[in-house]
Amino acid sequence: MQAEDEKTEGRSQLIDQGSKLFVTACHESGIDVSNAWPASDEELKRSAYSDRYDEETDWL
């Protein structure tokens, strides 16, 4: 049980660090964070696919 709690805590810390890095990168680049943050998981998937394959993903 303790190992599982430690994993959960570690994941939470990684998510927090990632969020802070994202916000810092946006500020340093002059990007408005509220416009850059994906609104949903679906939007995040579409954006990742589009970036990777350089295609529009309206069909996704």
PDB file of N, CA and C in Angstrom:
ATOM      1  N   MET A   1       0.822  -1.194   0.000  1.00  0.00           N
ATOM      2  CA  MET A   1       0.000   0.000   0.000  1.00  0.00           C
ATOM      3  C   MET A   1       0.867   1.259   0.000  1.00  0.00           C
ATOM      4  N   GLN A   2       1.941   1.221   0.769  1.00  0.00           N
ATOM      5  CA  GLN A   2       2.819   2.382   0.848  1.00  0.00           C
ATOM      6  C   GLN A   2       3.500   2.648  -0.491  1.00  0.00           C
ATOM      7  N   ALA A   3       3.910   1.583  -1.183  1.00  0.00           N
ATOM      8  CA  ALA A   3       4.561   1.744  -2.488  1.00  0.00           C
ATOM      9  C   ALA A   3       3.603   2.390  -3.490  1.00  0.00           C
ATOM     10  N   GLU A   4       2.340   1.996  -3.430  1.00  0.00           N
ATOM     11  CA  GLU A   4       1.337   2.570  -4.336  1.00  0.00           C
ATOM     12  C   GLU A   4       1.126   4.058  -4.042  1.00  0.00           C
ATOM     13  N   ASP A   5       1.103   4.414  -2.768  1.00  0.00           N
ATOM     14  CA  ASP A   5       0.968   5.821  -2.383  1.00  0.00           C
ATOM     15  C   ASP A   5       2.164   6.638  -2.861  1.00  0.00           C
ATOM     16  N   GLU A   6       3.360   6.043  -2.780  1.00  0.00           N
ATOM     17  CA  GLU A   6       4.563   6.731  -3.235  1.00  0.00           C
ATOM     18  C   GLU A   6       4.529   6.943  -4.751  1.00  0.00           C
ATOM     19  N   LYS A   7       4.014   5.949  -5.490  1.00  0.00           N
ATOM     20  CA  LYS A   7       3.885   6.096  -6.944  1.00  0.00           C
ATOM     21  C   LYS A   7       2.924   7.234  -7.282  1.00  0.00           C
ATOM     22  N   THR A   8       1.807   7.269  -6.580  1.00  0.00           N
ATOM     23  CA  THR A   8       0.808   8.310  -6.813  1.00  0.00           C
ATOM     24  C   THR A   8       1.393   9.686  -6.512  1.00  0.00           C
ATOM     25  N   GLU A   9       2.125   9.787  -5.418  1.00  0.00           N
ATOM     26  CA  GLU A   9       2.758  11.057  -5.051  1.00  0.00           C
ATOM     27  C   GLU A   9       3.795  11.465  -6.095  1.00  0.00           C
ATOM     28  N   GLY A  10       4.568  10.502  -6.575  1.00  0.00           N
ATOM     29  CA  GLY A  10       5.570  10.781  -7.604  1.00  0.00           C
ATOM     30  C   GLY A  10       4.938  11.273  -8.890  1.00  0.00           C
ATOM     31  N   ARG A  11       3.828  10.658  -9.280  1.00  0.00           N
ATOM     32  CA  ARG A  11       3.115  11.092 -10.488  1.00  0.00           C
ATOM     33  C   ARG A  11       2.595  12.514 -10.331  1.00  0.00           C
ATOM     34  N   SER A  12       2.052  12.797  -9.167  1.00  0.00           N
ATOM     35  CA  SER A  12       1.530  14.146  -8.912  1.00  0.00           C
ATOM     36  C   SER A  12       2.636  15.188  -9.006  1.00  0.00           C
ATOM     37  N   GLN A  13       3.802  14.855  -8.468  1.00  0.00           N
ATOM     38  CA  GLN A  13       4.929  15.783  -8.531  1.00  0.00           C
ATOM     39  C   GLN A  13       5.381  16.000  -9.972  1.00  0.00           C
ATOM     40  N   LEU A  14       5.411  14.926 -10.767  1.00  0.00           N
ATOM     41  CA  LEU A  14       5.802  15.059 -12.174  1.00  0.00           C
ATOM     42  C   LEU A  14       4.814  15.925 -12.950  1.00  0.00           C
ATOM     43  N   ILE A  15       3.540  15.736 -12.686  1.00  0.00           N
ATOM     44  CA  ILE A  15       2.511  16.541 -13.354  1.00  0.00           C
ATOM     45  C   ILE A  15       2.665  18.009 -12.970  1.00  0.00           C
ATOM     46  N   ASP A  16       2.893  18.270 -11.684  1.00  0.00           N
ATOM     47  CA  ASP A  16       3.095  19.648 -11.234  1.00  0.00           C
ATOM     48  C   ASP A  16       4.319  20.275 -11.893  1.00  0.00           C
ATOM     49  N   GLN A  17       5.416  19.524 -11.957  1.00  0.00           N
ATOM     50  CA  GLN A  17       6.633  20.036 -12.585  1.00  0.00           C
ATOM     51  C   GLN A  17       6.405  20.314 -14.066  1.00  0.00           C
ATOM     52  N   GLY A  18       5.707  19.401 -14.743  1.00  0.00           N
ATOM     53  CA  GLY A  18       5.417  19.589 -16.162  1.00  0.00           C
ATOM     54  C   GLY A  18       4.563  20.817 -16.406  1.00  0.00           C
ATOM     55  N   SER A  19       3.578  21.015 -15.551  1.00  0.00           N
ATOM     56  CA  SER A  19       2.715  22.189 -15.685  1.00  0.00           C
ATOM     57  C   SER A  19       3.506  23.475 -15.487  1.00  0.00           C
ATOM     58  N   LYS A  20       4.381  23.476 -14.502  1.00  0.00           N
ATOM     59  CA  LYS A  20       5.203  24.664 -14.249  1.00  0.00           C
ATOM     60  C   LYS A  20       6.137  24.942 -15.423  1.00  0.00           C
ATOM     61  N   LEU A  21       6.730  23.894 -15.982  1.00  0.00           N
ATOM     62  CA  LEU A  21       7.610  24.070 -17.138  1.00  0.00           C
ATOM     63  C   LEU A  21       6.843  24.614 -18.337  1.00  0.00           C
ATOM     64  N   PHE A  22       5.632  24.104 -18.549  1.00  0.00           N
ATOM     65  CA  PHE A  22       4.795  24.563 -19.652  1.00  0.00           C
ATOM     66  C   PHE A  22       4.486  26.051 -19.510  1.00  0.00           C
ATOM     67  N   VAL A  23       4.081  26.457 -18.324  1.00  0.00           N
ATOM     68  CA  VAL A  23       3.747  27.858 -18.080  1.00  0.00           C
ATOM     69  C   VAL A  23       4.979  28.740 -18.263  1.00  0.00           C
ATOM     70  N   THR A  24       6.114  28.289 -17.750  1.00  0.00           N
ATOM     71  CA  THR A  24       7.355  29.054 -17.900  1.00  0.00           C
ATOM     72  C   THR A  24       7.726  29.207 -19.370  1.00  0.00           C
ATOM     73  N   ALA A  25       7.624  28.115 -20.125  1.00  0.00           N
ATOM     74  CA  ALA A  25       7.956  28.167 -21.554  1.00  0.00           C
ATOM     75  C   ALA A  25       7.021  29.122 -22.296  1.00  0.00           C
ATOM     76  N   CYS A  26       5.748  29.098 -21.952  1.00  0.00           N
ATOM     77  CA  CYS A  26       4.792  30.012 -22.589  1.00  0.00           C
ATOM     78  C   CYS A  26       5.147  31.461 -22.291  1.00  0.00           C
ATOM     79  N   HIS A  27       5.436  31.757 -21.028  1.00  0.00           N
ATOM     80  CA  HIS A  27       5.780  33.129 -20.655  1.00  0.00           C
ATOM     81  C   HIS A  27       7.050  33.592 -21.362  1.00  0.00           C
ATOM     82  N   GLU A  28       8.056  32.723 -21.409  1.00  0.00           N
ATOM     83  CA  GLU A  28       9.314  33.096 -22.056  1.00  0.00           C
ATOM     84  C   GLU A  28       9.148  33.286 -23.561  1.00  0.00           C
ATOM     85  N   SER A  29       8.177  32.584 -24.144  1.00  0.00           N
ATOM     86  CA  SER A  29       7.935  32.693 -25.585  1.00  0.00           C
ATOM     87  C   SER A  29       6.925  33.779 -25.927  1.00  0.00           C
ATOM     88  N   GLY A  30       6.335  34.385 -24.916  1.00  0.00           N
ATOM     89  CA  GLY A  30       5.339  35.421 -25.152  1.00  0.00           C
ATOM     90  C   GLY A  30       3.990  34.864 -25.567  1.00  0.00           C
ATOM     91  N   ILE A  31       3.713  33.632 -25.197  1.00  0.00           N
ATOM     92  CA  ILE A  31       2.451  32.977 -25.554  1.00  0.00           C
ATOM     93  C   ILE A  31       1.479  33.085 -24.386  1.00  0.00           C
ATOM     94  N   ASP A  32       0.228  33.408 -24.685  1.00  0.00           N
ATOM     95  CA  ASP A  32      -0.814  33.460 -23.665  1.00  0.00           C
ATOM     96  C   ASP A  32      -1.150  32.036 -23.238  1.00  0.00           C
ATOM     97  N   VAL A  33      -0.918  31.716 -21.977  1.00  0.00           N
ATOM     98  CA  VAL A  33      -1.099  30.355 -21.472  1.00  0.00           C
ATOM     99  C   VAL A  33      -2.537  29.881 -21.656  1.00  0.00           C
ATOM    100  N   SER A  34      -3.506  30.754 -21.437  1.00  0.00           N
ATOM    101  CA  SER A  34      -4.906  30.332 -21.543  1.00  0.00           C
ATOM    102  C   SER A  34      -5.262  29.899 -22.959  1.00  0.00           C
ATOM    103  N   ASN A  35      -4.586  30.461 -23.962  1.00  0.00           N
ATOM    104  CA  ASN A  35      -4.833  30.054 -25.346  1.00  0.00           C
ATOM    105  C   ASN A  35      -4.013  28.835 -25.741  1.00  0.00           C
ATOM    106  N   ALA A  36      -2.915  28.602 -25.063  1.00  0.00           N
ATOM    107  CA  ALA A  36      -2.023  27.497 -25.422  1.00  0.00           C
ATOM    108  C   ALA A  36      -2.426  26.182 -24.771  1.00  0.00           C
ATOM    109  N   TRP A  37      -3.035  26.248 -23.605  1.00  0.00           N
ATOM    110  CA  TRP A  37      -3.398  25.040 -22.871  1.00  0.00           C
ATOM    111  C   TRP A  37      -4.538  24.326 -23.585  1.00  0.00           C
ATOM    112  N   PRO A  38      -4.402  23.016 -23.842  1.00  0.00           N
ATOM    113  CA  PRO A  38      -5.482  22.292 -24.519  1.00  0.00           C
ATOM    114  C   PRO A  38      -6.755  22.279 -23.671  1.00  0.00           C
ATOM    115  N   ALA A  39      -7.887  22.441 -24.316  1.00  0.00           N
ATOM    116  CA  ALA A  39      -9.158  22.495 -23.605  1.00  0.00           C
ATOM    117  C   ALA A  39      -9.643  21.112 -23.188  1.00  0.00           C
ATOM    118  N   SER A  40      -9.201  20.082 -23.893  1.00  0.00           N
ATOM    119  CA  SER A  40      -9.668  18.731 -23.577  1.00  0.00           C
ATOM    120  C   SER A  40      -8.642  17.704 -24.037  1.00  0.00           C
ATOM    121  N   ASP A  41      -8.852  16.466 -23.620  1.00  0.00           N
ATOM    122  CA  ASP A  41      -7.973  15.378 -24.056  1.00  0.00           C
ATOM    123  C   ASP A  41      -8.038  15.202 -25.568  1.00  0.00           C
ATOM    124  N   GLU A  42      -9.232  15.366 -26.144  1.00  0.00           N
ATOM    125  CA  GLU A  42      -9.387  15.215 -27.593  1.00  0.00           C
ATOM    126  C   GLU A  42      -8.580  16.272 -28.340  1.00  0.00           C
ATOM    127  N   GLU A  43      -8.626  17.499 -27.851  1.00  0.00           N
ATOM    128  CA  GLU A  43      -7.860  18.568 -28.491  1.00  0.00           C
ATOM    129  C   GLU A  43      -6.361  18.280 -28.386  1.00  0.00           C
ATOM    130  N   LEU A  44      -5.941  17.755 -27.250  1.00  0.00           N
ATOM    131  CA  LEU A  44      -4.534  17.411 -27.057  1.00  0.00           C
ATOM    132  C   LEU A  44      -4.106  16.322 -28.033  1.00  0.00           C
ATOM    133  N   LYS A  45      -4.952  15.300 -28.228  1.00  0.00           N
ATOM    134  CA  LYS A  45      -4.644  14.220 -29.181  1.00  0.00           C
ATOM    135  C   LYS A  45      -4.547  14.758 -30.605  1.00  0.00           C
ATOM    136  N   ARG A  46      -5.503  15.599 -30.988  1.00  0.00           N
ATOM    137  CA  ARG A  46      -5.488  16.168 -32.341  1.00  0.00           C
ATOM    138  C   ARG A  46      -4.228  16.998 -32.575  1.00  0.00           C
ATOM    139  N   SER A  47      -3.878  17.788 -31.601  1.00  0.00           N
ATOM    140  CA  SER A  47      -2.701  18.640 -31.723  1.00  0.00           C
ATOM    141  C   SER A  47      -1.431  17.808 -31.832  1.00  0.00           C
ATOM    142  N   ALA A  48      -1.319  16.774 -31.015  1.00  0.00           N
ATOM    143  CA  ALA A  48      -0.133  15.914 -31.051  1.00  0.00           C
ATOM    144  C   ALA A  48      -0.028  15.204 -32.395  1.00  0.00           C
ATOM    145  N   TYR A  49      -1.152  14.701 -32.909  1.00  0.00           N
ATOM    146  CA  TYR A  49      -1.144  14.012 -34.199  1.00  0.00           C
ATOM    147  C   TYR A  49      -0.769  14.985 -35.313  1.00  0.00           C
ATOM    148  N   SER A  50      -1.362  16.164 -35.268  1.00  0.00           N
ATOM    149  CA  SER A  50      -1.095  17.168 -36.291  1.00  0.00           C
ATOM    150  C   SER A  50       0.375  17.583 -36.284  1.00  0.00           C
ATOM    151  N   ASP A  51       0.932  17.765 -35.103  1.00  0.00           N
ATOM    152  CA  ASP A  51       2.344  18.137 -34.995  1.00  0.00           C
ATOM    153  C   ASP A  51       3.248  17.028 -35.505  1.00  0.00           C
ATOM    154  N   ARG A  52       2.904  15.795 -35.191  1.00  0.00           N
ATOM    155  CA  ARG A  52       3.765  14.673 -35.574  1.00  0.00           C
ATOM    156  C   ARG A  52       3.705  14.385 -37.064  1.00  0.00           C
ATOM    157  N   TYR A  53       2.501  14.373 -37.616  1.00  0.00           N
ATOM    158  CA  TYR A  53       2.332  13.970 -39.009  1.00  0.00           C
ATOM    159  C   TYR A  53       2.085  15.140 -39.956  1.00  0.00           C
ATOM    160  N   ASP A  54       2.053  16.345 -39.416  1.00  0.00           N
ATOM    161  CA  ASP A  54       1.853  17.553 -40.212  1.00  0.00           C
ATOM    162  C   ASP A  54       0.609  17.453 -41.092  1.00  0.00           C
ATOM    163  N   GLU A  55      -0.480  16.998 -40.478  1.00  0.00           N
ATOM    164  CA  GLU A  55      -1.762  16.854 -41.179  1.00  0.00           C
ATOM    165  C   GLU A  55      -2.873  17.442 -40.318  1.00  0.00           C
ATOM    166  N   GLU A  56      -3.931  17.860 -40.971  1.00  0.00           N
ATOM    167  CA  GLU A  56      -5.125  18.268 -40.250  1.00  0.00           C
ATOM    168  C   GLU A  56      -5.822  17.021 -39.726  1.00  0.00           C
ATOM    169  N   THR A  57      -6.560  17.180 -38.637  1.00  0.00           N
ATOM    170  CA  THR A  57      -7.168  16.004 -38.008  1.00  0.00           C
ATOM    171  C   THR A  57      -8.657  16.188 -37.765  1.00  0.00           C
ATOM    172  N   ASP A  58      -9.347  16.838 -38.674  1.00  0.00           N
ATOM    173  CA  ASP A  58     -10.783  17.019 -38.505  1.00  0.00           C
ATOM    174  C   ASP A  58     -11.512  15.684 -38.435  1.00  0.00           C
ATOM    175  N   TRP A  59     -10.966  14.681 -39.092  1.00  0.00           N
ATOM    176  CA  TRP A  59     -11.604  13.369 -39.138  1.00  0.00           C
ATOM    177  C   TRP A  59     -11.383  12.584 -37.855  1.00  0.00           C
ATOM    178  N   LEU A  60     -10.433  12.984 -37.027  1.00  0.00           N
ATOM    179  CA  LEU A  60     -10.078  12.229 -35.829  1.00  0.00           C
ATOM    180  C   LEU A  60     -11.114  12.347 -34.751  1.00  0.00           C
TER     181      LEU A  60
END
